[in-house]
Amino acid sequence: MSVIRSARPLDWRDLCAVAAGAPLTLATDARERIGAARALVEQINARGIRAYGVNTGVGALCDVVVSPAEQHALSHNILMSHAVGVGAPLGTQETRAIMAAAINNYAHGHSGVRVEVVERLVALLEADCLPEVPALGSVGYLSHMAHIALVCVGAGHARWHGERVSGAEALRRLGLAPLSLEAKEGLSLVNGTPCVTGLAALALQRAHWLLDWADAVAAMSFENLGGQMAAFDAASLAYRVSPGLAQVGARMRAALAGSGLLAAALGRRTQDPLSMRTIPHVHGAARDVLAATAEVVNRELASTTDNPIVAGTPDEPRVFSQAHAVGASIALAMDSLAAAVAQVAAMAERRLDRLVNPLVSGLPAFLAEASGTRSGFMIAQYTAAALVAQNRREAAPASLDGGVTSGLQEDHLCHATPAALKALAVIENSSRIFGIELLAAAQAYDLQPVSAERAPYTEALYAKVRAALPPYRDDRPLADDMGRAFRMIADGGPPPLPVFTAPATPASPSSPEGWAPGEPMAIAHAHTASANDAMPGVMGAFVGP
């Protein structure tokens, strides 16, 4: 289904759809807004109104006046000098998401590029002829878009059906001539926050899938370790006000309903270890961060993030040359999401350690079928610990890195795009950690000494793993199994949970005014495989209260 940029800005889900291959279409009203903004730039130029990047240089050269005859060269040269990315190129989805965010930004009608420029980006998306965009080398937002824009003018490189070709060859195969840029277009093509916004949308989608899997895999480990279901009691959890916590508690109750293993363990302990009993608190806190981050990303997409912004009428054009291209809010949001996901994954590694440790698991040592000659999951836990440590390094806030560029003109940097790249790296590492826990939990079921039935939902998850992979007997490289489990988690959400609705409990004296635990903060229907139907965040429908 086509994603249409009309009067309504795209949201993060729209970017993810385009990233996955959906076509993006400009509605008539969007084209009209783009054209009207271009008319303003032409009036600004004709009247000699000083405007940054239109008739001046950029960065520390902002006070150097550029004549009309030099403005084409300025726009063209901006692309050449700003295309300074290094390292491995971004993936297909990442590049498509960034391009969609840029098109959305121009469609607000305050950038001043010609419609033909925006249509060129749309054409590249439609043909799936994607510019090669090095991932590294940006302190904010410039280099990624510069590499995308290179292909529009017949420079740089692109991927055409998997083949690396020059930008000129890519346009030739599309039957298009290289664009000749006019005033302001070079600056607008590299400006704003499309790169971080596109990457952030993908981070939201992948984090959402991961957190759904986190609940599901944690339920398997909890069941194997004989946890106490009191940790997910609705009345107890209602004393802490958090939509995410309430949602996770309900999901855990649904996932573990009908478990004979947990019935057999009832009353065995007063309290479980924190990695088990704080699943609602830690996973729920991450979901709250996810919802807040979604709001930030959608606000970014609803904003014009260009510098300068053009507004007014042809008779009275206005130029706002300030700082809307700086992505402080989305940089902070990405840093926060990375830290939240890293914490969830760190707790997963602790549960994994409990599964493989015979001192606390009640299971064969390291989930090996024969001790001594087989190591089982001993070293897989090392891998998870290494990834947790890597996450800890990646989760250090990029938004505080600072730095000074452009001859003191740009003396405060938010590092928004690096923050998004780090968040994506943390999410990938964490998906690998949960993949290892998933395999270990399935193995633990195979070696479970208690003769009792699994919950219907965890039984379905176990069957899903065993349909793809047999039990592990040190008979093959475990890395291959871990790779397949990673793909299972990274490529989409887990099977949907069953409907589970618990009765509301009376309001407590400590409840917020007008709120009874189990009532307005919950929706009495199932949270399915996707929680993307809630606006503006991503909390979705709760499973029970």
Coordinates of C-alpha atoms in Angstrom, one line a residue:
M1 CA 0.0 0.0 0.0
S2 CA 1.3 3.4 -0.9
V3 CA 2.3 5.9 1.7
I4 CA 0.9 9.4 0.8
R5 CA 2.5 12.6 2.0
S6 CA -0.5 15.0 2.0
A7 CA -1.5 17.7 4.4
R8 CA -0.8 15.3 7.2
P9 CA 2.9 14.8 8.0
L10 CA 4.3 11.3 7.9
D11 CA 4.7 9.5 11.2
W12 CA 7.3 7.0 12.3
R13 CA 5.2 4.1 11.2
D14 CA 4.9 5.6 7.7
L15 CA 8.7 5.9 7.5
C16 CA 9.0 2.2 8.5
A17 CA 6.6 1.2 5.8
V18 CA 8.6 3.1 3.2
A19 CA 11.8 1.6 4.6
A20 CA 10.3 -1.9 4.1
G21 CA 9.5 -1.1 0.4
A22 CA 6.1 0.7 0.3
P23 CA 5.9 3.4 -2.4
L24 CA 5.8 7.0 -1.3
T25 CA 3.6 9.4 -3.1
L26 CA 3.4 13.2 -3.0
A27 CA -0.2 14.5 -2.9
T28 CA -1.2 17.5 -4.9
D29 CA -1.4 19.8 -1.9
A30 CA 2.2 18.7 -0.9
R31 CA 3.4 19.6 -4.4
E32 CA 1.7 23.0 -4.1
R33 CA 3.3 23.8 -0.8
I34 CA 6.8 22.9 -2.1
G35 CA 6.2 25.1 -5.2
A36 CA 4.9 28.0 -3.1
A37 CA 8.1 27.8 -0.9
R38 CA 10.2 27.9 -4.0
A39 CA 8.5 31.1 -5.2
L40 CA 9.4 32.6 -1.8
V41 CA 13.1 31.8 -2.4
E42 CA 13.0 33.4 -5.8
Q43 CA 11.4 36.6 -4.3
I44 CA 14.0 36.7 -1.6
N45 CA 16.7 36.5 -4.2
A46 CA 15.1 39.0 -6.5
R47 CA 14.7 41.5 -3.6
G48 CA 18.2 41.0 -2.3
I49 CA 17.0 39.9 1.1
R50 CA 20.0 38.4 2.9
A51 CA 19.3 34.7 3.6
Y52 CA 21.7 32.1 4.9
G53 CA 22.7 29.6 2.3
V54 CA 20.6 31.3 -0.4
N55 CA 22.8 34.3 -1.1
T56 CA 25.5 33.8 1.5
G57 CA 28.0 31.1 2.3
V58 CA 27.4 28.5 4.9
G59 CA 28.8 27.7 8.4
A60 CA 31.5 30.2 9.3
L61 CA 31.1 31.7 5.8
C62 CA 27.6 32.9 6.6
D63 CA 28.5 36.6 6.2
V64 CA 30.1 36.1 2.8
V65 CA 27.6 37.4 0.2
V66 CA 27.2 35.2 -2.9
S67 CA 26.0 36.8 -6.1
P68 CA 23.1 35.3 -8.1
A69 CA 25.6 34.1 -10.7
E70 CA 27.4 32.1 -8.1
Q71 CA 24.4 30.5 -6.4
H72 CA 24.3 27.4 -8.7
A73 CA 28.0 26.7 -7.9
L74 CA 27.3 27.2 -4.2
S75 CA 24.5 24.6 -4.1
H76 CA 26.5 22.1 -6.2
N77 CA 29.7 22.6 -4.2
I78 CA 27.9 22.2 -0.9
L79 CA 27.1 18.6 -1.9
M80 CA 30.7 17.9 -2.9
S81 CA 32.3 19.3 0.3
H82 CA 29.7 17.9 2.6
A83 CA 29.9 14.3 1.3
V84 CA 32.5 13.2 3.8
G85 CA 31.0 10.0 5.2
V86 CA 33.3 7.1 6.0
G87 CA 32.9 3.5 6.9
A88 CA 30.5 0.8 5.7
P89 CA 27.3 2.0 4.0
L90 CA 23.9 2.1 5.7
G91 CA 21.5 -0.7 4.9
T92 CA 18.6 -0.5 2.5
Q93 CA 16.0 0.1 5.1
E94 CA 18.1 2.8 6.8
T95 CA 18.7 4.7 3.5
R96 CA 15.0 4.5 2.5
A97 CA 13.8 5.7 5.9
I98 CA 16.2 8.7 5.7
M99 CA 15.0 9.6 2.2
A100 CA 11.4 9.4 3.2
A101 CA 12.0 11.7 6.2
A102 CA 13.7 14.2 3.8
I103 CA 10.7 14.2 1.4
N104 CA 8.4 14.7 4.4
N105 CA 10.4 17.7 5.5
Y106 CA 10.4 19.4 2.1
A107 CA 6.6 18.8 1.9
H108 CA 6.0 21.1 4.9
G109 CA 6.5 23.9 2.3
H110 CA 9.2 25.9 4.1
S111 CA 12.4 24.7 2.6
G112 CA 12.3 26.3 -0.9
V113 CA 13.6 23.5 -3.1
R114 CA 11.9 22.9 -6.4
V115 CA 9.3 20.2 -6.8
E116 CA 11.7 18.5 -9.3
V117 CA 14.3 18.0 -6.6
V118 CA 11.8 16.2 -4.3
E119 CA 10.4 14.2 -7.2
R120 CA 14.0 13.0 -7.9
L121 CA 14.2 11.5 -4.4
V122 CA 10.7 9.9 -4.9
A123 CA 11.9 8.4 -8.2
L124 CA 15.0 6.9 -6.6
L125 CA 12.8 5.3 -3.9
E126 CA 10.3 4.0 -6.5
A127 CA 13.0 2.4 -8.5
D128 CA 14.7 1.1 -5.3
C129 CA 17.9 2.7 -6.7
L130 CA 19.4 3.7 -3.5
P131 CA 22.4 6.0 -2.9
E132 CA 25.4 4.6 -1.1
V133 CA 25.5 6.3 2.3
P134 CA 28.6 5.8 4.5
A135 CA 27.3 5.4 8.1
L136 CA 30.0 7.3 9.9
G137 CA 31.4 10.9 9.9
S138 CA 28.5 13.0 11.1
V139 CA 28.3 15.1 14.2
G140 CA 24.7 16.1 13.4
Y141 CA 23.0 15.7 10.1
L142 CA 25.1 16.8 7.1
S143 CA 27.1 14.0 5.5
H144 CA 24.4 11.3 5.2
M145 CA 22.0 13.6 3.2
A146 CA 25.0 14.9 1.1
H147 CA 25.7 11.4 -0.1
I148 CA 22.1 10.8 -1.0
A149 CA 21.9 14.1 -2.9
L150 CA 25.1 13.3 -4.9
V151 CA 23.2 10.7 -6.9
C152 CA 20.5 13.4 -7.8
V153 CA 23.2 15.4 -9.6
G154 CA 24.9 12.4 -11.2
A155 CA 27.7 11.9 -8.7
G156 CA 28.5 9.5 -5.9
H157 CA 27.4 5.8 -6.0
A158 CA 24.1 3.9 -5.8
R159 CA 22.9 0.3 -5.6
W160 CA 20.9 -0.8 -8.6
H161 CA 19.4 -4.3 -8.0
G162 CA 22.4 -5.2 -5.8
E163 CA 24.9 -3.8 -8.3
R164 CA 27.1 -0.9 -7.3
V165 CA 27.0 1.8 -10.0
S166 CA 28.0 5.4 -10.3
G167 CA 25.4 8.1 -9.7
A168 CA 25.6 9.0 -13.3
E169 CA 25.0 5.4 -14.4
A170 CA 22.1 5.1 -12.0
L171 CA 20.4 8.1 -13.5
R172 CA 21.1 6.9 -17.1
R173 CA 19.4 3.6 -16.3
L174 CA 16.4 5.5 -14.9
G175 CA 16.2 7.7 -17.9
L176 CA 16.9 10.8 -15.9
A177 CA 19.3 13.7 -16.4
P178 CA 21.4 15.0 -13.5
L179 CA 19.8 17.9 -11.7
S180 CA 21.3 21.3 -11.9
L181 CA 20.8 22.8 -8.5
E182 CA 19.5 26.4 -7.9
A183 CA 19.7 28.8 -5.0
K184 CA 19.3 27.2 -1.5
E185 CA 18.8 23.7 -2.9
G186 CA 22.3 22.4 -2.0
L187 CA 21.9 23.6 1.5
S188 CA 18.4 22.2 1.9
L189 CA 19.5 18.8 0.5
V190 CA 22.0 18.4 3.3
N191 CA 20.2 20.2 6.1
G192 CA 17.7 19.3 8.8
T193 CA 17.2 16.1 10.7
P194 CA 16.0 13.6 8.2
C195 CA 18.9 11.3 8.8
V196 CA 18.4 10.9 12.6
T197 CA 14.6 10.9 12.2
G198 CA 14.6 8.1 9.6
L199 CA 17.0 6.0 11.7
A200 CA 15.0 6.8 14.9
A201 CA 11.8 5.4 13.2
L202 CA 13.5 2.1 12.5
A203 CA 14.9 2.1 16.1
L204 CA 11.3 2.4 17.4
Q205 CA 10.1 -0.4 15.3
R206 CA 12.9 -2.7 16.2
A207 CA 12.8 -1.8 19.9
H208 CA 9.0 -2.5 19.9
W209 CA 9.6 -6.0 18.4
L210 CA 12.4 -6.6 20.8
L211 CA 10.4 -5.6 23.9
D212 CA 7.5 -7.9 22.9
W213 CA 10.1 -10.7 22.5
A214 CA 11.6 -9.7 25.8
D215 CA 8.4 -10.4 27.6
A216 CA 7.9 -13.7 25.8
V217 CA 11.4 -15.0 26.4
A218 CA 11.4 -13.8 30.0
A219 CA 8.2 -15.8 30.6
M220 CA 10.0 -19.0 29.3
S221 CA 12.9 -18.4 31.7
F222 CA 10.6 -17.5 34.6
E223 CA 8.7 -20.7 34.1
N224 CA 11.8 -22.9 33.9
L225 CA 13.2 -21.3 37.1
G226 CA 10.0 -21.9 39.0
G227 CA 9.2 -18.2 39.6
Q228 CA 6.4 -16.9 41.9
M229 CA 3.5 -15.5 40.0
A230 CA 2.9 -13.0 42.8
A231 CA 5.4 -10.8 41.0
F232 CA 2.8 -10.1 38.3
D233 CA -0.2 -9.7 40.5
A234 CA -2.4 -6.9 39.1
A235 CA -3.4 -5.4 42.5
S236 CA 0.2 -5.3 43.6
L237 CA 1.5 -3.7 40.4
A238 CA -1.2 -1.1 40.4
Y239 CA 0.5 0.7 43.3
R240 CA 3.2 1.8 41.0
V241 CA 1.8 4.2 38.3
S242 CA 3.3 3.3 35.0
P243 CA 1.4 2.3 31.8
G244 CA 4.4 0.2 30.7
L245 CA 4.5 -1.7 34.0
A246 CA 0.8 -2.4 33.9
Q247 CA 1.1 -3.6 30.3
V248 CA 4.0 -5.9 31.0
G249 CA 2.4 -7.4 34.1
A250 CA -0.7 -8.2 32.1
R251 CA 1.4 -9.7 29.3
M252 CA 3.3 -11.9 31.7
R253 CA 0.0 -13.1 33.3
A254 CA -1.3 -14.0 29.9
A255 CA 1.9 -15.7 28.8
L256 CA 2.1 -17.8 31.9
A257 CA -1.6 -18.6 32.4
G258 CA -2.2 -22.3 32.9
S259 CA 1.4 -23.2 33.7
G260 CA 1.7 -26.5 35.5
L261 CA 5.4 -25.8 36.2
L262 CA 4.5 -22.6 38.0
A263 CA 1.7 -24.3 39.9
A264 CA 4.2 -26.9 41.1
A265 CA 6.6 -24.1 42.2
L266 CA 3.9 -22.1 44.1
G267 CA 5.2 -21.0 47.6
R268 CA 8.7 -22.4 47.0
R269 CA 10.2 -18.9 47.7
T270 CA 9.1 -15.7 49.4
Q271 CA 10.8 -13.6 46.7
D272 CA 12.4 -14.4 43.4
P273 CA 15.7 -12.8 42.4
L274 CA 15.4 -9.3 41.0
S275 CA 16.0 -10.5 37.4
M276 CA 12.8 -12.4 37.7
R277 CA 10.5 -10.4 39.9
T278 CA 11.3 -7.0 38.4
I279 CA 10.4 -8.0 34.8
P280 CA 7.3 -5.7 34.9
H281 CA 9.3 -2.8 36.4
V282 CA 12.3 -3.0 34.0
H283 CA 10.5 -4.0 30.8
G284 CA 7.7 -1.6 31.7
A285 CA 10.1 1.3 32.2
A286 CA 11.6 0.6 28.8
R287 CA 8.1 0.6 27.2
D288 CA 7.4 4.0 28.8
V289 CA 10.6 5.3 27.3
L290 CA 9.6 3.8 23.9
A291 CA 6.2 5.6 24.0
A292 CA 7.9 8.9 24.9
T293 CA 10.4 8.5 22.2
A294 CA 7.7 7.8 19.6
E295 CA 6.1 11.2 20.6
V296 CA 9.4 12.9 20.1
V297 CA 10.0 11.3 16.6
N298 CA 6.4 12.2 15.5
R299 CA 6.9 15.8 16.6
E300 CA 10.1 15.9 14.7
L301 CA 8.3 14.7 11.6
A302 CA 5.6 17.3 12.1
S303 CA 8.3 20.0 12.3
T304 CA 10.2 21.9 9.6
T305 CA 13.9 21.2 10.4
D306 CA 15.5 23.4 7.8
N307 CA 17.8 26.4 8.1
P308 CA 16.8 28.8 6.9
I309 CA 13.0 28.5 6.9
V310 CA 11.1 30.5 4.3
A311 CA 7.6 31.7 5.1
G312 CA 5.2 34.6 4.4
T313 CA 3.9 35.5 0.9
P314 CA 5.5 36.5 -2.4
D315 CA 4.7 40.1 -1.5
E316 CA 6.2 39.8 2.0
P317 CA 8.6 36.9 2.1
R318 CA 10.2 36.1 5.4
V319 CA 13.4 34.2 6.3
F320 CA 14.1 32.6 9.6
S321 CA 17.7 31.7 9.8
Q322 CA 18.1 30.2 13.2
A323 CA 18.6 26.6 14.6
H324 CA 15.7 24.3 13.7
A325 CA 18.1 21.9 12.1
V326 CA 19.6 21.1 15.5
G327 CA 18.2 17.8 16.8
A328 CA 18.6 18.1 20.5
S329 CA 15.3 16.6 21.5
I330 CA 15.6 13.5 19.2
A331 CA 19.3 13.0 20.2
L332 CA 18.3 12.9 23.9
A333 CA 15.4 10.5 23.0
M334 CA 17.7 8.2 21.2
D335 CA 20.2 8.2 24.0
S336 CA 17.3 7.4 26.4
L337 CA 16.0 4.5 24.3
A338 CA 19.5 3.0 23.9
A339 CA 19.9 3.0 27.7
A340 CA 16.4 1.5 28.3
V341 CA 17.0 -1.3 25.9
A342 CA 20.5 -2.0 27.2
Q343 CA 19.0 -2.4 30.7
V344 CA 16.4 -4.8 29.6
A345 CA 19.1 -6.9 27.8
A346 CA 21.4 -6.8 30.8
M347 CA 18.7 -8.3 33.0
A348 CA 18.1 -11.0 30.3
E349 CA 21.8 -12.0 30.6
R350 CA 21.3 -12.4 34.4
R351 CA 18.3 -14.8 33.8
L352 CA 20.4 -16.7 31.2
D353 CA 23.1 -17.1 33.8
R354 CA 20.6 -18.5 36.3
L355 CA 19.4 -21.0 33.6
V356 CA 22.9 -22.3 33.0
N357 CA 24.2 -22.2 36.6
P358 CA 23.5 -25.5 38.4
L359 CA 23.9 -23.8 41.8
V360 CA 20.5 -22.0 41.3
S361 CA 18.8 -23.5 38.3
G362 CA 17.9 -27.0 39.5
L363 CA 18.8 -28.0 35.9
P364 CA 21.9 -29.9 34.5
A365 CA 25.0 -27.8 34.5
F366 CA 25.1 -25.4 31.6
L367 CA 22.1 -27.1 30.1
A368 CA 24.4 -29.8 28.7
E369 CA 23.0 -33.3 28.3
A370 CA 26.2 -35.0 29.6
S371 CA 28.4 -33.2 32.0
G372 CA 32.1 -33.2 31.5
T373 CA 32.3 -34.0 27.8
R374 CA 29.8 -31.4 26.8
S375 CA 29.8 -27.7 27.7
G376 CA 26.3 -26.9 26.5
F377 CA 25.5 -23.2 26.9
M378 CA 28.5 -22.4 29.1
I379 CA 30.2 -20.2 26.5
A380 CA 27.0 -18.8 25.0
Q381 CA 26.5 -17.1 28.3
Y382 CA 30.0 -15.5 27.8
T383 CA 28.8 -14.2 24.5
A384 CA 25.8 -12.6 26.2
A385 CA 28.0 -11.1 28.9
A386 CA 30.2 -9.6 26.2
L387 CA 27.2 -8.1 24.4
V388 CA 25.9 -6.6 27.6
A389 CA 29.3 -5.0 28.1
Q390 CA 29.3 -3.7 24.5
N391 CA 25.8 -2.3 25.1
R392 CA 27.1 -0.5 28.2
R393 CA 29.7 1.2 26.1
E394 CA 27.2 2.0 23.3
A395 CA 24.7 3.4 25.7
A396 CA 26.9 6.2 26.8
P397 CA 25.1 9.4 25.8
A398 CA 26.2 10.7 22.4
S399 CA 24.2 13.9 23.0
L400 CA 26.8 15.0 25.6
D401 CA 29.8 14.5 23.3
G402 CA 30.0 18.2 22.3
G403 CA 32.7 19.5 20.1
V404 CA 33.4 22.7 18.0
T405 CA 33.2 22.9 14.2
S406 CA 33.2 25.5 11.5
G407 CA 35.5 28.1 13.0
L408 CA 33.6 28.5 16.2
Q409 CA 30.3 29.2 14.3
E410 CA 28.9 25.8 15.3
D411 CA 30.3 25.5 18.8
H412 CA 27.6 23.2 20.3
L413 CA 26.9 19.8 18.8
C414 CA 24.1 17.4 19.8
H415 CA 25.3 14.3 17.8
A416 CA 21.8 13.3 17.0
T417 CA 22.6 10.9 14.1
P418 CA 25.3 9.1 16.1
A419 CA 22.8 8.8 18.9
A420 CA 20.4 7.0 16.6
L421 CA 23.1 4.8 15.1
K422 CA 24.1 3.8 18.7
A423 CA 20.5 3.0 19.6
L424 CA 20.2 0.7 16.6
A425 CA 23.5 -1.0 17.6
V426 CA 22.2 -1.6 21.1
I427 CA 18.9 -3.0 19.8
E428 CA 20.8 -5.4 17.5
N429 CA 23.1 -6.5 20.4
S430 CA 20.1 -7.0 22.6
S431 CA 18.2 -9.0 20.0
R432 CA 21.2 -11.4 20.0
I433 CA 21.2 -11.6 23.8
F434 CA 17.5 -12.5 23.8
G435 CA 18.1 -15.0 21.0
I436 CA 20.6 -16.8 23.3
E437 CA 18.1 -16.7 26.2
L438 CA 15.4 -18.1 23.9
L439 CA 17.6 -21.0 22.9
A440 CA 18.6 -21.7 26.5
A441 CA 15.0 -21.5 27.8
A442 CA 14.0 -24.1 25.1
Q443 CA 16.9 -26.3 26.1
A444 CA 15.9 -25.9 29.8
Y445 CA 12.4 -27.3 29.0
D446 CA 14.0 -30.3 27.4
L447 CA 16.0 -30.9 30.6
Q448 CA 13.3 -29.9 33.1
P449 CA 13.2 -32.4 36.0
V450 CA 9.7 -31.3 37.0
S451 CA 7.0 -33.4 35.3
A452 CA 4.4 -30.7 34.6
E453 CA 2.9 -28.9 31.6
R454 CA 4.1 -25.6 30.3
A455 CA 1.7 -22.7 29.8
P456 CA -0.1 -22.9 26.5
Y457 CA 1.7 -19.7 25.3
T458 CA 5.2 -20.8 26.3
E459 CA 4.5 -24.2 24.8
A460 CA 3.8 -22.5 21.5
L461 CA 7.0 -20.6 21.7
Y462 CA 8.9 -23.8 22.5
A463 CA 7.4 -25.5 19.5
K464 CA 8.4 -22.5 17.3
V465 CA 12.0 -22.9 18.4
R466 CA 12.0 -26.7 18.0
A467 CA 10.4 -26.5 14.6
A468 CA 13.6 -24.6 13.5
L469 CA 16.3 -26.1 15.7
P470 CA 16.6 -29.4 17.5
P471 CA 17.9 -29.7 21.1
Y472 CA 21.6 -28.9 21.4
R473 CA 24.0 -31.7 22.2
D474 CA 27.4 -30.1 21.4
D475 CA 26.9 -31.7 18.0
R476 CA 27.2 -28.5 15.9
P477 CA 28.6 -25.0 16.2
L478 CA 26.2 -23.2 18.6
A479 CA 26.9 -19.9 16.8
D480 CA 24.7 -21.1 13.9
D481 CA 21.8 -21.7 16.3
M482 CA 22.3 -18.3 17.9
G483 CA 22.3 -16.6 14.4
R484 CA 18.9 -18.2 13.6
A485 CA 17.5 -17.3 16.9
F486 CA 18.7 -13.7 16.4
R487 CA 16.9 -13.5 13.0
M488 CA 13.7 -14.9 14.6
I489 CA 13.7 -12.0 17.1
A490 CA 15.1 -9.2 14.8
D491 CA 12.7 -9.8 11.9
G492 CA 9.4 -9.2 13.7
G493 CA 7.4 -9.6 16.9
P494 CA 6.6 -12.9 18.6
P495 CA 3.3 -14.8 18.3
P496 CA 0.5 -12.7 19.7
L497 CA -0.6 -13.3 23.3
P498 CA -4.1 -14.7 24.1
V499 CA -6.8 -12.5 25.4
F500 CA -6.5 -12.2 29.1
T501 CA -8.7 -9.9 31.2
A502 CA -8.5 -9.7 35.0
P503 CA -11.1 -8.1 37.2
A504 CA -10.5 -4.5 38.4
T505 CA -9.4 -4.1 41.9
P506 CA -10.6 -1.4 44.4
A507 CA -8.8 1.9 44.4
S508 CA -6.2 2.2 47.1
P509 CA -5.5 5.3 49.2
S510 CA -2.2 5.9 47.4
S511 CA -3.8 5.8 43.9
P512 CA -3.9 9.1 41.8
E513 CA -7.2 11.0 42.2
G514 CA -9.9 9.5 40.0
W515 CA -7.9 6.4 39.1
A516 CA -8.6 2.9 40.4
P517 CA -5.9 0.3 39.8
G518 CA -6.9 -1.9 36.9
E519 CA -9.3 0.6 35.3
P520 CA -8.5 3.7 33.1
M521 CA -4.9 2.7 32.6
A522 CA -5.9 -0.5 30.9
I523 CA -7.8 -1.6 27.9
A524 CA -9.6 -5.0 28.3
H525 CA -8.5 -6.7 25.1
A526 CA -5.4 -8.4 23.9
H527 CA -2.2 -6.8 23.0
T528 CA -1.4 -8.6 19.8
A529 CA 1.8 -8.9 17.8
S530 CA 1.8 -5.1 17.0
A531 CA 1.2 -2.2 19.4
N532 CA 1.4 0.3 16.6
D533 CA -2.2 1.4 16.6
A534 CA -1.9 3.7 19.5
M535 CA -1.2 7.5 19.0
P536 CA 1.0 9.2 19.4
G537 CA 3.2 6.7 21.2
V538 CA 3.5 3.0 20.7
M539 CA 2.1 1.6 23.9
G540 CA -0.8 -0.2 22.1
A541 CA -3.5 -2.1 23.8
F542 CA -2.9 -3.6 27.2
V543 CA -3.5 -7.3 27.9
G544 CA -6.0 -6.9 30.7
P545 CA -5.4 -4.3 33.4

